[in-house]
Short mmCIF file of C-alpha atoms (C1' of nucleotides) in Angstrom, two decimals:
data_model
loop_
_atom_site.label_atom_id
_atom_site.label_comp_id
_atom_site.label_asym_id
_atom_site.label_seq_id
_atom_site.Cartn_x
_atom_site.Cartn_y
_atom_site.Cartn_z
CA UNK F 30 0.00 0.00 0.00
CA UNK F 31 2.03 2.90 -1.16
CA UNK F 32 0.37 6.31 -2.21
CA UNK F 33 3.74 7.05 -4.01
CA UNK F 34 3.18 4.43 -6.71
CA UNK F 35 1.37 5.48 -9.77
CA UNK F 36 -0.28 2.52 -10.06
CA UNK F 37 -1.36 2.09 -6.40
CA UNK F 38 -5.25 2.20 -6.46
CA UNK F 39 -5.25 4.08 -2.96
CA UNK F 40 -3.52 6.89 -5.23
CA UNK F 41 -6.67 6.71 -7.84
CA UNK F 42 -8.67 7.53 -4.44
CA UNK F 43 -6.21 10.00 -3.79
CA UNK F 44 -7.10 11.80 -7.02
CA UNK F 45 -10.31 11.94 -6.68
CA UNK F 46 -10.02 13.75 -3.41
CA UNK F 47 -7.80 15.56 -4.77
CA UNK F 48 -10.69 16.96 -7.81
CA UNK F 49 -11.56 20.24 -7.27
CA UNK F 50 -15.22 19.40 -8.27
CA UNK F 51 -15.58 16.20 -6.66
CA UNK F 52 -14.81 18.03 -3.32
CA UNK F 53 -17.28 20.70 -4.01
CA UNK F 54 -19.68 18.43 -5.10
CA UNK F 55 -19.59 16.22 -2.32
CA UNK F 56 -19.58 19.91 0.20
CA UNK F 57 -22.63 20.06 -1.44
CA UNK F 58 -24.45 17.90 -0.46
CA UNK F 59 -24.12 18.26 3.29
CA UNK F 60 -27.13 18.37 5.10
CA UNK F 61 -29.42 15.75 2.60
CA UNK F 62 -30.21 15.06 -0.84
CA UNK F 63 -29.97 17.92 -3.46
CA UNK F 64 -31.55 18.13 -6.98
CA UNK F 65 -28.96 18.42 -10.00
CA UNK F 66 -30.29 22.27 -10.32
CA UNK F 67 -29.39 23.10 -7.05
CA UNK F 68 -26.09 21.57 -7.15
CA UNK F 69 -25.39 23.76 -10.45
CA UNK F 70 -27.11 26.72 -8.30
CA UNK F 71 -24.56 26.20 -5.39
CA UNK F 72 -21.47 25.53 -7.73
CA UNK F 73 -21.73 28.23 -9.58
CA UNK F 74 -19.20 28.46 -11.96
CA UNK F 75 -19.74 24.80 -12.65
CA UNK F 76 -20.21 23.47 -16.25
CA UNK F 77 -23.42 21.32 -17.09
CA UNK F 78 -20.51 18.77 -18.50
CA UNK F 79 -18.45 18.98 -15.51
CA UNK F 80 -21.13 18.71 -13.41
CA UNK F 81 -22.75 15.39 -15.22
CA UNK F 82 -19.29 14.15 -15.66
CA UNK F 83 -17.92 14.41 -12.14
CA UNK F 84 -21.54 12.81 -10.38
CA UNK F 85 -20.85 10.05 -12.58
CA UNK F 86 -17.59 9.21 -11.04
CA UNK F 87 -18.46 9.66 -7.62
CA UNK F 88 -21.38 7.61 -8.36
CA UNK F 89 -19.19 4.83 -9.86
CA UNK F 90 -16.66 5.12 -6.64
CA UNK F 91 -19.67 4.52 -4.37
CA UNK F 92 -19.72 7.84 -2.55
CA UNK F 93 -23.14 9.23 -3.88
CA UNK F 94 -26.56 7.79 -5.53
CA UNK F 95 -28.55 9.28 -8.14
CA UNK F 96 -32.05 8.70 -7.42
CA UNK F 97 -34.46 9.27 -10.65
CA UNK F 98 -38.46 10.40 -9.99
CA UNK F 99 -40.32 9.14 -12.87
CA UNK F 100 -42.14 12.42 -13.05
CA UNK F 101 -42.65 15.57 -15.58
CA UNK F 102 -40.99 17.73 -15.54
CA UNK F 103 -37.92 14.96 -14.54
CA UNK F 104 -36.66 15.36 -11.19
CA UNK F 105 -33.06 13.70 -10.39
CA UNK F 106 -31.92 13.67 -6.38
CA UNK F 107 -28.29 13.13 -5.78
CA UNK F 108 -27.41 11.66 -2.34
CA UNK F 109 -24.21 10.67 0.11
CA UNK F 110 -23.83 7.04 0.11
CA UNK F 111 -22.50 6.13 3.78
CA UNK F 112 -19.03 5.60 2.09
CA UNK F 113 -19.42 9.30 0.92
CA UNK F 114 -20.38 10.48 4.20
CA UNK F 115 -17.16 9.30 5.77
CA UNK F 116 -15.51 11.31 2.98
CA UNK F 117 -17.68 14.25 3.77
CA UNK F 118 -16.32 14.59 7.37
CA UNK F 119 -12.57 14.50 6.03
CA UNK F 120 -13.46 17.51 3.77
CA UNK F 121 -15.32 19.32 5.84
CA UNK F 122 -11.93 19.61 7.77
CA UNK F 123 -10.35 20.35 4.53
CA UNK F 124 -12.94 23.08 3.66
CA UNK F 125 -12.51 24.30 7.47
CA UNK F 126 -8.54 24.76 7.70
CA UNK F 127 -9.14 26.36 4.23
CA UNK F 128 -11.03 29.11 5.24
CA UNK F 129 -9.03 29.15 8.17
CA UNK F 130 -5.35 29.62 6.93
CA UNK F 131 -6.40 31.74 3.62
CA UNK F 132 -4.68 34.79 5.21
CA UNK F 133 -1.73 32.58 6.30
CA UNK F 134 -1.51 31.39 2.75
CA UNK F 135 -1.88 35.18 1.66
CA UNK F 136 0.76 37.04 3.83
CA UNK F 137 2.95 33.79 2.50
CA UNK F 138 2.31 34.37 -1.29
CA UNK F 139 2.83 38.95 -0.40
CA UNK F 140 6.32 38.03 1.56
CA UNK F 141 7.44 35.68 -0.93
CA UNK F 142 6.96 37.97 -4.22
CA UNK F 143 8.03 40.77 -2.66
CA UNK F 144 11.34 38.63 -2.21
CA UNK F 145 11.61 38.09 -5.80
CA UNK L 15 -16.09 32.76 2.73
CA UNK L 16 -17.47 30.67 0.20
CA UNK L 17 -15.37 27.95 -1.58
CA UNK L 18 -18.25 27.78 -3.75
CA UNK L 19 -17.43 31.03 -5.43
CA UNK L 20 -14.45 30.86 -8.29
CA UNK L 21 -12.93 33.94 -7.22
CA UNK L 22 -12.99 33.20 -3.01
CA UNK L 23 -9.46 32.72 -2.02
CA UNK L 24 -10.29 29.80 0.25
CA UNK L 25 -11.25 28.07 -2.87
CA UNK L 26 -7.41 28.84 -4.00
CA UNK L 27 -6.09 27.33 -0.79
CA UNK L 28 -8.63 24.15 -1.35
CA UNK L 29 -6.94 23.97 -4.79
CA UNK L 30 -3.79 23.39 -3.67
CA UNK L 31 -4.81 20.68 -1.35
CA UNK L 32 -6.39 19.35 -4.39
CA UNK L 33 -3.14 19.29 -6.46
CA UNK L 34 -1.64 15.57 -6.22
CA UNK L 35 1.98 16.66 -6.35
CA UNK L 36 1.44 18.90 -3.65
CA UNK L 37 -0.24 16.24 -1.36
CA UNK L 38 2.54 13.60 -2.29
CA UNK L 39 5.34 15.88 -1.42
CA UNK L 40 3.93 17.27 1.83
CA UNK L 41 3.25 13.54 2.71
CA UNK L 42 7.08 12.60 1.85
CA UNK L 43 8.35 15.42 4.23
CA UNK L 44 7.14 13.48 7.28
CA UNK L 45 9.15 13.64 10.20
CA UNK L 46 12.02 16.34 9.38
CA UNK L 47 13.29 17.97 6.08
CA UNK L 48 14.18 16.14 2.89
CA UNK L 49 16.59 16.93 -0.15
CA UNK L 50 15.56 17.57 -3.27
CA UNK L 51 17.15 13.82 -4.56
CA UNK L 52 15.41 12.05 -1.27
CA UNK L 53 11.83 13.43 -2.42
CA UNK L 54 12.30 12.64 -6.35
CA UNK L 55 13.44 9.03 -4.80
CA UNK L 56 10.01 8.99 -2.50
CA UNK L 57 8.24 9.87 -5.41
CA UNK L 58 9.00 7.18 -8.33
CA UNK L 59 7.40 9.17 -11.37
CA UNK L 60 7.58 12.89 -10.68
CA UNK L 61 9.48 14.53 -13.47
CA UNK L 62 12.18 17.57 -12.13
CA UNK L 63 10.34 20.33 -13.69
CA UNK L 64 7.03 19.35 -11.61
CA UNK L 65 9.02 18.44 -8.39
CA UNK L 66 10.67 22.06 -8.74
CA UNK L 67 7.38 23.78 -10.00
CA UNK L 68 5.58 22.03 -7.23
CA UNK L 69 8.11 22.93 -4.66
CA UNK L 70 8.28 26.70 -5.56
CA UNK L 71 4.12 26.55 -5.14
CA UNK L 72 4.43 25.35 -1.60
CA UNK L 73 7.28 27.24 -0.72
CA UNK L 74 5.56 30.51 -2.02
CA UNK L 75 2.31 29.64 0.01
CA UNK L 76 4.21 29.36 3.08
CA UNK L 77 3.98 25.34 3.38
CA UNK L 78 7.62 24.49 3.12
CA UNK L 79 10.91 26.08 3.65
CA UNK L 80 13.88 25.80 0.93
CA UNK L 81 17.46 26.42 2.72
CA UNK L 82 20.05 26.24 0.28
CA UNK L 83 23.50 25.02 1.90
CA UNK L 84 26.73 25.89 0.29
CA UNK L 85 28.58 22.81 0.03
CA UNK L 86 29.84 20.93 -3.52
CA UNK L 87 28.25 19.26 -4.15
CA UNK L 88 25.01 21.70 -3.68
CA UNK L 89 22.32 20.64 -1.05
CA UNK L 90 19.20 22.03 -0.76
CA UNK L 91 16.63 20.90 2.52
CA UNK L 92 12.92 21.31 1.94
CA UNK L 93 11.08 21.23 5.14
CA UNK L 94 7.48 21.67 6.51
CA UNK L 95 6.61 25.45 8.26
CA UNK L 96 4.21 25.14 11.26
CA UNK L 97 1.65 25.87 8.71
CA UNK L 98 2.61 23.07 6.39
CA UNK L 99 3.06 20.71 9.31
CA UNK L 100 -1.09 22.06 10.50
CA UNK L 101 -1.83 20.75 6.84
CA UNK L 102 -0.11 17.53 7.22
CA UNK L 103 -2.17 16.11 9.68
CA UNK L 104 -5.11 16.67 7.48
CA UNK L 105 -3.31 14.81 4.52
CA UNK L 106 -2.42 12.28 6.62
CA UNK L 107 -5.80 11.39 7.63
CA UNK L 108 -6.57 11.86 4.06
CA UNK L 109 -3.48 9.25 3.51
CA UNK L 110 -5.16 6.38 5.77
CA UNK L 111 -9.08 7.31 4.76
CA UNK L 112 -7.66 6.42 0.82
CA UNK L 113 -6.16 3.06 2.00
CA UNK L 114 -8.52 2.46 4.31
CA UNK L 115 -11.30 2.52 1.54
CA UNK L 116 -9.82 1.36 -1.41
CA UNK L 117 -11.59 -2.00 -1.37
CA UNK L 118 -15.06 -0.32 -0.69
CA UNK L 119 -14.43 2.29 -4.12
CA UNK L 120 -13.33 -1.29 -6.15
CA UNK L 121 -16.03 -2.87 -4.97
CA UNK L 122 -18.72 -0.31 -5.83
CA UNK L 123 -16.59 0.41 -9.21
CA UNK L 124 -16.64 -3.63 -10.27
CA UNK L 125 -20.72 -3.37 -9.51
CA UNK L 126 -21.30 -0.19 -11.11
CA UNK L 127 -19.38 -1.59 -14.16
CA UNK L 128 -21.50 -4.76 -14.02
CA UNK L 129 -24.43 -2.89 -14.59
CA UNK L 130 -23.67 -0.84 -17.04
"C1'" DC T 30 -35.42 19.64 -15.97
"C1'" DA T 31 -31.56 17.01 -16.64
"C1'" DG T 32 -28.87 15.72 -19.38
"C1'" DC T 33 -25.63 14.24 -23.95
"C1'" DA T 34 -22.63 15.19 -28.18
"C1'" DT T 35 -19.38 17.82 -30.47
"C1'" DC T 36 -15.93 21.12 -31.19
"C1'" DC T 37 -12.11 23.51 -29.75
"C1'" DA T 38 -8.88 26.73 -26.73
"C1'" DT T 39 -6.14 26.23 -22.94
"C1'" DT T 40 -3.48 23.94 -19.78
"C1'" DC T 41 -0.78 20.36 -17.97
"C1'" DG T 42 2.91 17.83 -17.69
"C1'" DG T 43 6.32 14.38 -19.78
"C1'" DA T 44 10.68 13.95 -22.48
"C1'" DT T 45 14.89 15.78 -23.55
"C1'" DA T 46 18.90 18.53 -23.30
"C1'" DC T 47 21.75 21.66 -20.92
"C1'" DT T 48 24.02 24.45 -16.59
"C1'" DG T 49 26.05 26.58 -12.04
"C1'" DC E 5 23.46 17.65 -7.06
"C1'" DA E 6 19.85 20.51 -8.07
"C1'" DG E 7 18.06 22.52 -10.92
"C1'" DT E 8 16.55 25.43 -15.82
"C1'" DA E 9 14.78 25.82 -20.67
"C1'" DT E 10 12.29 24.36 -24.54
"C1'" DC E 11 9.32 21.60 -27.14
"C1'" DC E 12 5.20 19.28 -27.83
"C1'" DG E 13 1.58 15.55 -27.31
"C1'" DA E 14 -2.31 14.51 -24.19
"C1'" DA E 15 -5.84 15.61 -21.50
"C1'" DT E 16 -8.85 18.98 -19.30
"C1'" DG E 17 -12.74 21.49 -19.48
"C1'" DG E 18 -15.62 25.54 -21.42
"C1'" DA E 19 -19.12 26.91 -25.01
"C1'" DT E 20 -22.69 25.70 -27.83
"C1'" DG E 21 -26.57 23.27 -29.54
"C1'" DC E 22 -29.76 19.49 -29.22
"C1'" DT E 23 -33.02 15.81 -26.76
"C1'" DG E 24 -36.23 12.67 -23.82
#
DNA sequence: CAGCATCCATTCGGATACTG
DNA sequence: CAGTATCCGAATGGATGCTG
């Protein structure tokens, strides 16, 4: 089990933590199921494409379902799978020393170029 | 603060968590500094223009120090700030959440596959 | 509403060759 | 040893237009 190795699958899980989308995605969806408008409302610079593309994945990896309401006009719920709920918490911390070290990161990037 | 929004800086900082490179090499700088050789060793297939590129990203953002010692041959530590060691922690859990459910995203990949 | 298909600009990053 | 510079193919992802 080595991250390091290209060919390790725990790196493929890696990457997909590491997708910018997948994490927003999955931010998303705190708090119970959300319709694939609303996702696209809350992600808003998100691409239809991107958007279809990336649920797909997650889907496939077992961290969401997609829920279809045989109704008109069509009405699609997306959903944490418990699998993606475990994920959720690790993000959340993610998306919380984010916020929290921005102006960390910032004074870092100000010092540094003024160096150079 | 909304990592949802393209232009929010906290959505820069979640970027860079989301870069692999940058999570590999923070990973390999567990437990005191590294040389530049060690952490191209650590990591089999990262190419010396993405190792350097990569390293100049998280030196600039204030995650890793570069000290420079003038010897011949030249030797150059990278080590983790208090800020990038803060981050670690997080990576590491990401680190053991990956290889701790690697067989559950097979699993649910090999069914998903099945059915489609 | 919730997508899929296609085209295409941009970016990423590998390979290679060279240097203080 | 620890990079830098250049080239270039591959992949990413946005825009647009169409559909059940």
């Amino acid at each position: 089990m080595d991250v390091y190795a290209k060919n390790c699958p725990s790196r493929q899980v890696l990457d997909r933590i590491g997708d910018t989308w997948s994490v927003l995605i999955l931010l998303a969806l705190t708090g119970g199921p959300r319709r694939y408008s609303q996702l696209q409302a809350t992600i808003a610079d998100i691409s239809p494409k991107m958007l279809t593309q990336t649920l797909r994945g997650l889907e496939r990896d077992g961290l969401v379902t997609r829920t279809v309401h045989a109704v008109v006009p069509p009405r699609v719920d997306y959903a944490l799978t418990a699998l993606g709920v475990s994920l959720h918490d690790l993000l959340e911390s993610m998306r919380v020393w984010a916020e929290g070290h921005i102006d960390d990161v910032e004074s870092a990037r100000a010092a540094y170029d003024r160096r150079s």
